[in-house]
Coordinates of C-alpha atoms in Angstrom, one line a residue:
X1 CA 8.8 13.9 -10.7
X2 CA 8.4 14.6 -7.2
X3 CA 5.9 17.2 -6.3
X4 CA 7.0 20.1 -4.2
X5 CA 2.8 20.7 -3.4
X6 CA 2.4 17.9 -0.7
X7 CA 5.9 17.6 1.2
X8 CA 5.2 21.1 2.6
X9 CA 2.1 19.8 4.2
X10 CA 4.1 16.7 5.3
X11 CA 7.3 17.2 6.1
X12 CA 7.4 21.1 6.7
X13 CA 4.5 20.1 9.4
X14 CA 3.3 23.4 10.1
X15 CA 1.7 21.4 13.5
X16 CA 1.2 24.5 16.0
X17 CA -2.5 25.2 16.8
X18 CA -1.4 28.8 17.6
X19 CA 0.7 29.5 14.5
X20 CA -1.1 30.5 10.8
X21 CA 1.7 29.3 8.8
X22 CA 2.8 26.1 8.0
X23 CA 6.1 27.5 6.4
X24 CA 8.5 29.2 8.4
X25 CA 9.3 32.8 7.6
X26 CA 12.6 34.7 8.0
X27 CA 10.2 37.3 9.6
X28 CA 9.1 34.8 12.6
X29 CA 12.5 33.5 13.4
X30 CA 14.0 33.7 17.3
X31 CA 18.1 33.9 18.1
X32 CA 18.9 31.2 19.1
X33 CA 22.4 31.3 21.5
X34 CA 25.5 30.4 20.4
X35 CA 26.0 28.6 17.1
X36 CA 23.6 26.0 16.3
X37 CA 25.7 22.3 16.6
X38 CA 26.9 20.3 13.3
X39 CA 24.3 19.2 10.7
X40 CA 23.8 15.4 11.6
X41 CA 23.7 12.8 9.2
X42 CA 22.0 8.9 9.0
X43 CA 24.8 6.4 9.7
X44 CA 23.7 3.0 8.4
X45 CA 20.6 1.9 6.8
X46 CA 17.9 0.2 8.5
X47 CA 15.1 -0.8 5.6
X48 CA 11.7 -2.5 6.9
X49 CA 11.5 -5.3 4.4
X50 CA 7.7 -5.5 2.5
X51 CA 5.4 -7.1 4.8
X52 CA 2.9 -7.7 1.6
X53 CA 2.0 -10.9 -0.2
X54 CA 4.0 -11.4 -3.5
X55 CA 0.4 -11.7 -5.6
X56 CA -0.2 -8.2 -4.4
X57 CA 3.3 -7.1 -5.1
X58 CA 3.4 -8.6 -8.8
X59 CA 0.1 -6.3 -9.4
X60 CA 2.0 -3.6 -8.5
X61 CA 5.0 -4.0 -10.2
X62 CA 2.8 -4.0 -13.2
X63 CA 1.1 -0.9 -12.5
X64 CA 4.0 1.0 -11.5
X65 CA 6.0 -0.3 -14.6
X66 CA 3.8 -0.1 -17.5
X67 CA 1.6 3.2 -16.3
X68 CA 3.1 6.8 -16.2
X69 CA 1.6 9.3 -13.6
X70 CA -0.8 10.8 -15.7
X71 CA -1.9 7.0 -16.4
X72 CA -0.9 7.3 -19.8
X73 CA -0.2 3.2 -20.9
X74 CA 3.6 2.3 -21.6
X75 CA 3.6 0.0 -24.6
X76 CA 6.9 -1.9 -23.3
X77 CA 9.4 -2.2 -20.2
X78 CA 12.6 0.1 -20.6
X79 CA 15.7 -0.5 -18.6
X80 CA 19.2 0.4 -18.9
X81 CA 21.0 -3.1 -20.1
X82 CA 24.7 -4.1 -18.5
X83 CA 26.7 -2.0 -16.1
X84 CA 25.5 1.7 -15.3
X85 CA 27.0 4.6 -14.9
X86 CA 26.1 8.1 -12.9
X87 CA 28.0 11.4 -13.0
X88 CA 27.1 14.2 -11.0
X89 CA 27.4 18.0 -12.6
X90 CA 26.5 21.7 -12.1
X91 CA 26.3 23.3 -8.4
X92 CA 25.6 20.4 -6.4
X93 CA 25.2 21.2 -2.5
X94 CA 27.1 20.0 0.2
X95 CA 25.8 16.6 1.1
X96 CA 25.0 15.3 -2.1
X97 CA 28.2 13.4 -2.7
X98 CA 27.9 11.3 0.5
X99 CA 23.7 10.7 0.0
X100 CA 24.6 9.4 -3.7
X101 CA 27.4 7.4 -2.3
X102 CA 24.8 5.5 0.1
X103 CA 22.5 5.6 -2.2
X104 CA 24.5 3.5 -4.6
X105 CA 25.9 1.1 -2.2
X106 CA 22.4 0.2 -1.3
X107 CA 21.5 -0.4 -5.0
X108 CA 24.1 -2.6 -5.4
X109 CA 23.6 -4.8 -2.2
X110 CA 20.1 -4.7 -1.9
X111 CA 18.6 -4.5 -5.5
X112 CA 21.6 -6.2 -6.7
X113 CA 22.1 -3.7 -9.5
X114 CA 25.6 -3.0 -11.3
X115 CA 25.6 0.8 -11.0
X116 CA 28.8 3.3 -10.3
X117 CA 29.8 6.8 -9.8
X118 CA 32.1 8.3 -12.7
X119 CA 32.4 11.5 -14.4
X120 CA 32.5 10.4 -17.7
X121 CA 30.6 12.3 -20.4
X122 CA 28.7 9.7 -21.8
X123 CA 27.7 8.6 -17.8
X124 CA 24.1 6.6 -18.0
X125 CA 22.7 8.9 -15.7
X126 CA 23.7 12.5 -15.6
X127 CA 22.5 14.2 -12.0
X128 CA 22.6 17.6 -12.6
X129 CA 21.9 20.2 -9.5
X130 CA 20.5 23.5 -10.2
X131 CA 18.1 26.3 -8.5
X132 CA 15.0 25.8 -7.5
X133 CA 13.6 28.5 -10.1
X134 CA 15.3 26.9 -13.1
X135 CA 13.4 23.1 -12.4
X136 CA 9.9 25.4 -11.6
X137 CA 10.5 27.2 -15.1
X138 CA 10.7 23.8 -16.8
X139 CA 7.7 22.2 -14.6
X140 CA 6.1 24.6 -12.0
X141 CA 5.0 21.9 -9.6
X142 CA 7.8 20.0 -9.2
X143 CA 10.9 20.3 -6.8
X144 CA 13.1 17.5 -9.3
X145 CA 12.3 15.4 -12.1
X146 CA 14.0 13.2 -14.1
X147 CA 14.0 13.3 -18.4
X148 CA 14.9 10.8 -21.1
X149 CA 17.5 10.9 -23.4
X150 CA 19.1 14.1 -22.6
X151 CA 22.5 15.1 -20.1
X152 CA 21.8 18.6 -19.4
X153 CA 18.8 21.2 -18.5
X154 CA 19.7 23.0 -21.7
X155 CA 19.5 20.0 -23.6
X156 CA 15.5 19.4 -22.1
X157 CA 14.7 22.8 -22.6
X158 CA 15.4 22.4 -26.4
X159 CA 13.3 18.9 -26.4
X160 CA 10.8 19.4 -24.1
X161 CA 8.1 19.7 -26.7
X162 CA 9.4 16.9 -28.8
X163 CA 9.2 12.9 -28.9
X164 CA 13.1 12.8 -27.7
X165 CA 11.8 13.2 -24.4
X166 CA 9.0 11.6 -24.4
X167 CA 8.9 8.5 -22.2
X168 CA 5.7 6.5 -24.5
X169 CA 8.2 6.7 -27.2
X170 CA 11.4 4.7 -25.3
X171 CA 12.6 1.3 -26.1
X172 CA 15.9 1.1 -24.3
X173 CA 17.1 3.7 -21.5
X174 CA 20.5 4.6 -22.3
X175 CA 20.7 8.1 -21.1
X176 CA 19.2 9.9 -18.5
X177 CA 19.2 13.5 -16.9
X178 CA 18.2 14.3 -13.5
X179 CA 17.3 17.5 -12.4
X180 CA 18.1 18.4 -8.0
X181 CA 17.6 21.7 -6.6
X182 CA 20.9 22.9 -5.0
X183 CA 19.3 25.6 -3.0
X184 CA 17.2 23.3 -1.0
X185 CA 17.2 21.6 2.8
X186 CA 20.1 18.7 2.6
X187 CA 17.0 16.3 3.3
X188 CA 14.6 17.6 0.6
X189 CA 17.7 17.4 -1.8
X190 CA 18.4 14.0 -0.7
X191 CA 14.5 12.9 -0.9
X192 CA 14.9 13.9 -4.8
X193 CA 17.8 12.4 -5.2
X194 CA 16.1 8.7 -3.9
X195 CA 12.8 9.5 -5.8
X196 CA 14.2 10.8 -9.2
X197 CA 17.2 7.8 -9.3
X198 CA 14.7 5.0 -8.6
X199 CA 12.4 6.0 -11.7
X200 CA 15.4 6.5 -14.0
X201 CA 16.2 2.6 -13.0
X202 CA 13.0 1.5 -12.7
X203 CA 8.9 2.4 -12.7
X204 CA 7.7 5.8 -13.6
X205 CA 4.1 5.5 -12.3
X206 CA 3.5 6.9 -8.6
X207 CA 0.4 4.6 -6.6
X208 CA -1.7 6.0 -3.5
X209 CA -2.0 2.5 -2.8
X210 CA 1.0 1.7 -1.6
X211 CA 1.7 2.8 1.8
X212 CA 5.2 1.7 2.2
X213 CA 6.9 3.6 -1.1
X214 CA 8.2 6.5 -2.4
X215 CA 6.4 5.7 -5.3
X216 CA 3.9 7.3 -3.7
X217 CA 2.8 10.9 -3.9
X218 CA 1.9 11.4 -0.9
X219 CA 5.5 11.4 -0.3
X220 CA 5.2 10.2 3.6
X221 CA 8.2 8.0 2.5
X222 CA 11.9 10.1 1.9
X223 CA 14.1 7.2 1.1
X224 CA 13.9 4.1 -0.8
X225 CA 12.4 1.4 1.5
X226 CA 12.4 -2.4 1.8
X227 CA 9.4 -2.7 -1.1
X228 CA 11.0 -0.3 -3.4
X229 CA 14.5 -2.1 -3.5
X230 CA 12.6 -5.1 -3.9
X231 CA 10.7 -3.9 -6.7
X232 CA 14.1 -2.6 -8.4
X233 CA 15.6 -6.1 -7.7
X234 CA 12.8 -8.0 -10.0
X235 CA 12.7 -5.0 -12.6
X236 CA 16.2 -5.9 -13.1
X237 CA 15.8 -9.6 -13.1
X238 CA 17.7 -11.9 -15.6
X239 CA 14.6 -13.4 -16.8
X240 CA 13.4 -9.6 -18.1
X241 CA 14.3 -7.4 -20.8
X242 CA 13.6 -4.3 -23.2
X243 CA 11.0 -4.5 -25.3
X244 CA 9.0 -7.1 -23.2
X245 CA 5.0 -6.3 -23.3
X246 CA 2.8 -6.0 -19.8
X247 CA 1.6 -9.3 -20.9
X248 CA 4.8 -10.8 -21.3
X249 CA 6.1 -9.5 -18.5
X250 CA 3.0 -10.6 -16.1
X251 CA 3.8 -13.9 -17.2
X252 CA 7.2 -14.0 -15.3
X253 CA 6.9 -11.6 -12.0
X254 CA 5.3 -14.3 -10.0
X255 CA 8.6 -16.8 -10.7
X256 CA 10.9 -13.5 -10.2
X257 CA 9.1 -12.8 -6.3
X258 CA 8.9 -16.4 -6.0
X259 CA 12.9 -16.5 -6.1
X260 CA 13.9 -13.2 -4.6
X261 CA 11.3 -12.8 -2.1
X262 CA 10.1 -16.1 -0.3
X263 CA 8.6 -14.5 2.4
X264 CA 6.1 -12.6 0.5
X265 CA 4.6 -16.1 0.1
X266 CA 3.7 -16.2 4.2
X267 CA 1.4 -12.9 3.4
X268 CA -2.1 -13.4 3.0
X269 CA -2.9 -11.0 0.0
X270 CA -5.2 -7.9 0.6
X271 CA -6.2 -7.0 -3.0
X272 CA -6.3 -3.2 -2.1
X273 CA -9.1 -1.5 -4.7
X274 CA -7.4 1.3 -7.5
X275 CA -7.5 4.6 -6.7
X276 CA -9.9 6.3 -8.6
X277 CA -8.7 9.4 -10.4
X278 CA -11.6 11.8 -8.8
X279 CA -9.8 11.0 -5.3
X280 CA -6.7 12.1 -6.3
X281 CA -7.6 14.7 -8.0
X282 CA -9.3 16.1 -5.3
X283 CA -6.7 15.4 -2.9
X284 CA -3.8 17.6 -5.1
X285 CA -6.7 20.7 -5.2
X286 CA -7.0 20.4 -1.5
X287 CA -2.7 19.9 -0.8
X288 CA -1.8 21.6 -4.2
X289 CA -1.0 25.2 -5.1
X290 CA -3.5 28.1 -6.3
X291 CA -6.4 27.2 -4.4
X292 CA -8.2 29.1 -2.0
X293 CA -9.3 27.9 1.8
X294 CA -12.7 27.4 0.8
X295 CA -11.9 25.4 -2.2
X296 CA -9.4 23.5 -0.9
X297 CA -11.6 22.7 2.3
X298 CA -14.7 21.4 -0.7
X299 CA -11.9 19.2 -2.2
X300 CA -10.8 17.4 1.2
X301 CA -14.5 16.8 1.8
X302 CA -14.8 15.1 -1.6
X303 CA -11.9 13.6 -1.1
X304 CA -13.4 11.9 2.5
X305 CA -16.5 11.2 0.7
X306 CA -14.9 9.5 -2.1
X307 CA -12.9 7.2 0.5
X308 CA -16.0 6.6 2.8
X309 CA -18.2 5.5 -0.6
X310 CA -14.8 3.4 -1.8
X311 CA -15.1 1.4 1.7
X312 CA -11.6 2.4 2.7
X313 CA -10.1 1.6 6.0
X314 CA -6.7 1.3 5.0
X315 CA -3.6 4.8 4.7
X316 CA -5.9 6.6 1.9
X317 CA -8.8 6.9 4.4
X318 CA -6.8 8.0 7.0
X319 CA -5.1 10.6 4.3
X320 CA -8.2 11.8 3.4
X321 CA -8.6 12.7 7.4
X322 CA -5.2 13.7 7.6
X323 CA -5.6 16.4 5.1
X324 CA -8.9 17.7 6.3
X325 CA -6.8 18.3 9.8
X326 CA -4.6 20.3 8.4
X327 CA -7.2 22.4 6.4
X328 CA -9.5 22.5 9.7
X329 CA -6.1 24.0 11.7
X330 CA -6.9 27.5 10.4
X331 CA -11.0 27.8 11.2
X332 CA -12.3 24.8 13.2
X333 CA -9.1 23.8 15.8
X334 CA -11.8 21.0 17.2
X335 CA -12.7 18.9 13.8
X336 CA -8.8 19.5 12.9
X337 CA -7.9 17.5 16.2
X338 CA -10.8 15.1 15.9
X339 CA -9.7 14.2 12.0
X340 CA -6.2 13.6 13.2
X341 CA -7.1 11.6 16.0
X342 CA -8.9 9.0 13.4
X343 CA -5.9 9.2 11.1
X344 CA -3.7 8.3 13.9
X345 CA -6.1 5.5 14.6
X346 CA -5.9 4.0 11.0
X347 CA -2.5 4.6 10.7
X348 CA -1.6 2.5 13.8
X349 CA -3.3 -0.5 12.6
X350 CA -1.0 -1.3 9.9
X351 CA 2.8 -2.0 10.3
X352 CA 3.2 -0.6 7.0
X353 CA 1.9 2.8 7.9
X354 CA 3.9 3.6 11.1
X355 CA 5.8 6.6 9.5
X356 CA 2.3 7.8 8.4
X357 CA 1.3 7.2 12.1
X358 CA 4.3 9.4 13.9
X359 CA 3.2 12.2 11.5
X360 CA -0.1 11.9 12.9
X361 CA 1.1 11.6 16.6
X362 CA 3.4 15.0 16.1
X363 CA 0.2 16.8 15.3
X364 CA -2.0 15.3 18.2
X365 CA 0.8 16.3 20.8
X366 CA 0.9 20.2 19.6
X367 CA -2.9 20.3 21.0
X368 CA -1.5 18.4 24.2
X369 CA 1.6 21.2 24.2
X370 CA -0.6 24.2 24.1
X371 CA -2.6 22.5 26.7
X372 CA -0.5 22.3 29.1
X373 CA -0.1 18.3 29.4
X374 CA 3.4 17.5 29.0
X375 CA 2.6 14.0 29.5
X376 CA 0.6 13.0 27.3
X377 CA 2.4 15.0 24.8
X378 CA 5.3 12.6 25.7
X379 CA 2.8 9.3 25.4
X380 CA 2.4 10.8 22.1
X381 CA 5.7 11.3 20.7
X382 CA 7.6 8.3 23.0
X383 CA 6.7 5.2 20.1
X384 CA 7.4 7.4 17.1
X385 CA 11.2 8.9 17.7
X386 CA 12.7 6.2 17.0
X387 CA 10.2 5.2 13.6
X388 CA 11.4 8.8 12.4
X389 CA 15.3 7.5 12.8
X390 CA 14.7 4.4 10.7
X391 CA 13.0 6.1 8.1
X392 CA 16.2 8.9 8.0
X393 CA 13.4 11.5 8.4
X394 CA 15.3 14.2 10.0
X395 CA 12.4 16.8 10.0
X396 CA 10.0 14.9 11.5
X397 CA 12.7 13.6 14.0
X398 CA 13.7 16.8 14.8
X399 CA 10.1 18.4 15.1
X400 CA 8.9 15.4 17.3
X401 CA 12.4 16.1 19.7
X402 CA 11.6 19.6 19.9
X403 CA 7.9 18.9 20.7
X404 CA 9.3 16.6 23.5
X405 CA 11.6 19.1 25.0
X406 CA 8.5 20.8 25.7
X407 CA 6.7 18.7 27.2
X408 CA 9.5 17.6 29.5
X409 CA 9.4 21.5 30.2
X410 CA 6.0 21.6 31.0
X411 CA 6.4 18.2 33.0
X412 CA 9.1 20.0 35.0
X413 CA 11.8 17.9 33.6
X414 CA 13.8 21.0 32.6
X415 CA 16.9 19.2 32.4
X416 CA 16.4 17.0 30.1
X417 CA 14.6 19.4 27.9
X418 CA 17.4 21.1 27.4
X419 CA 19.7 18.5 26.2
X420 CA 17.3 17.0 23.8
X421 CA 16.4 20.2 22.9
X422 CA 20.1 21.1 21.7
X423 CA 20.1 17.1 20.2
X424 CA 17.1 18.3 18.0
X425 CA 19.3 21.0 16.3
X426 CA 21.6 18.7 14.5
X427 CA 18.6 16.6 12.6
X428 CA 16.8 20.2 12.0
X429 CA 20.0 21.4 10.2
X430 CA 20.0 18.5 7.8
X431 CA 16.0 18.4 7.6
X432 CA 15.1 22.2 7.4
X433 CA 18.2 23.9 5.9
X434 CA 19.7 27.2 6.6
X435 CA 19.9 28.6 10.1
X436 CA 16.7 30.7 9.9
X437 CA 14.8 28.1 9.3
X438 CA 16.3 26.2 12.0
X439 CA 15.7 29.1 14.2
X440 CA 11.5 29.7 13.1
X441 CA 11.1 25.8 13.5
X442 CA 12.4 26.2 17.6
X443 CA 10.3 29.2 17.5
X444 CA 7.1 27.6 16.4
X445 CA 7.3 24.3 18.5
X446 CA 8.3 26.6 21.5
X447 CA 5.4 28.7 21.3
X448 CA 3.2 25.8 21.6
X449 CA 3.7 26.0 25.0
X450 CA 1.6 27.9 27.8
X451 CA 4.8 28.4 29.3
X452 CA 6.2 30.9 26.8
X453 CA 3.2 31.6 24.4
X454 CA 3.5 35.2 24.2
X455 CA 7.6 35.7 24.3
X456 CA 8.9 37.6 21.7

């Protein structure tokens, strides 16, 4: 399932030194004049392919494939066998249609799988879009998730507690339910709809190793990138099947890369270490729901202690800082900016981790903002616009063009403030939703700035 916890941290950047919330509120929002412009979409695709060796991918295919989240051992690979099938039912918002359609074409030409849009009854897949409340009164912390063996919430609710759902218990995926919120931003929608298709093809198991993923849940990653169509693309090899063991199956991955991915064989492989549970689990108390400040500060501290005594250098040390910068943002505005400064440091060592390293950069150029130093604020944002385009990450594009206009204000380059600053609106449509939340987003960013601090 994809957890609705850490996105709000990540994508919903709450990145304004001045500002307590990280959410915007109908009760902080500005008018904005006029109408706000058209919500802009992503045109064509443009996937990073895996920059990792294929001995290090192989490990993770197994990992990801014969482990669920909660680490609980699957006894066999399941796929759906021969042409599939996905129908779309309930409430389903706006954009949906068009995101599934690209969606599909991009599993067809890139992980070379046979799967269509119908409306059949007996569709493979069954994508049904609901509220937000009804998926949180099936599974509180999740914004989608997707369930075995059933075509309909109704039908989970009656199974929930039984074996029919149970994903251990599968031998052969046949059918398939997936559950969107229809009430959410067209991105966060979209985001589910990438997340919650890929495991109903593919793995089930998320990995905080892998920084270039949506199997990830971290969820720096919105769409399906250049490692997860690959790993799709050997899952549904010809030389695998249902009912194969992890043995089995380890036995053939390395041909199966070999063949579909020579390149990985230029990589030298890195052999990241696991993740031990402790890190993780003090990562969701210090990003996750129902804690206070206090506790969740005590958990990002483990968390940085657990990645220091691990001997990290890689995205899950620079997490661990990332997160403590965000808990520091409320009480100690000094130790937030020095933690982000070393995540954007360890972020920007790694190709891999560029997305994770704009995210960074967004939050170092709010302290530049409300300083007063439009240019360095624009040294900060100027490499990352265009990583926030590839990755189809409209709020963090949109947040990083609105920091910009800014900083041109404050760099007396009102002009072209203005026009980016009407540019931005489009991308925060699609990533923030409804016009309010448009409208507190402008708000927030603009009151970074010494310029207008204080309006309103």
């Amino acid at each position: 399932m994809r957890r609705f916890l850490l996105p709000f941290y990540l994508v919903l950047s709450g990145c304004v030194p001045s500002t307590p919330s990280d959410m915007p509120s109908r009760a902080q929002t500005q008018s904005v004049a006029g109408n706000l412009p058209a919500v802009k979409v992503f045109s064509a695709p443009r996937p990073t392919p895996s920059l990792r060796a294929n001995s290090d991918i192989a490990r993770d295919f197994l990992e990801l494939s014969f482990n669920l989240e909660s680490g609980r051992s699957l006894p066999v690979l399941t796929r759906f066998e021969g042409p599939i099938s996905v129908r779309v039912t309930g409430k389903p918002s706006a954009g949906l249609g068009s995101d599934l359609s690209r969606l599909l074409h991009r599993l067809r030409t890139e992980a070379r799988i046979d799967i269509k849009q119908n409306q059949a009854e007996n569709a493979n897949i069954t994508i049904e879009a609901v509220s937000r409340k009804e998926i949180r009164a099936m599974l509180p912390q999740a914004a989608c998730f997707v369930a075995p063996n059933v075509s309909s919430l109704a039908q989970y609710k009656l199974a929930r507690r039984t074996s029919l759902v149970n994903w251990t218990s599968l031998r052969e995926r046949k059918r398939l339910a997936i559950f969107l919120p229809n009430d959410s931003s067209p991105q966060e929608v979209r985001d589910c709809l990438h997340e919650e298709l890929a495991q109903a093809l593919g793995p089930l198991n998320d990995l905080y190793r892998l920084p270039d993923s949506v199997f990830n849940d971290d969820n720096v990653h919105t769409v399906l990138t250049g490692f997860d169509m690959l790993i799709l693309r050997a899952y549904y090899d010809r030389s695998l099947h249902n009912g194969m063991s992890k043995r089995q199956v380890a036995e053939r991955i390395g041909g199966i890369l070999s063949r579909v991915n020579p390149r990985g064989a230029q990589y030298a492989p890195r052999r990241l270490t696991r993740t031990p549970r402790s890190w993780i689990n003090s990562i969701q108390r210090a990003l996750g729901p129902g804690a206070g400040q206090n506790e969740r500060l005590r958990a990002a501290h483990e968390a940085m202690q657990i990645a220091v005594a691990m001997g990290w250098n890689d995205h899950r040390r620079a997490f661990s800082h990332y997160a403590m910068g965000r808990l520091n943002m409320s009480s100690d505005l000094k130790k937030a900016r020095e933690h982000f400064a070393i995540a954007a440091r360890i972020y920007g060592q790694d190709p891999s981790t560029r997305l994770h390293a704009a995210y960074a950069a967004s939050q170092l150029a709010s302290f530049y903002i409300a300083e007063g130093d439009g240019n360095a604020a624009l040294r900060q944002i100027g490499p990352h616009l265009d990583t926030a385009g590839r990755y189809e990450n409209a709020a963090l594009m949109s947040t990083l063009m609105l920091q910009r206009a800014e900083a041109l204000d404050l760099a007396g380059r009102t002009s072209e403030a203005r026009t980016i600053r009407m540019d931005s609106l489009g991308w925060a449509r699609y990533g923030f939703g409804p016009d309010w939340a448009v409208r507190a987003k402008l708000r927030e960013i603009s009151s970074l700035s010494p310029l207008k601090r204080g309006r309103g």
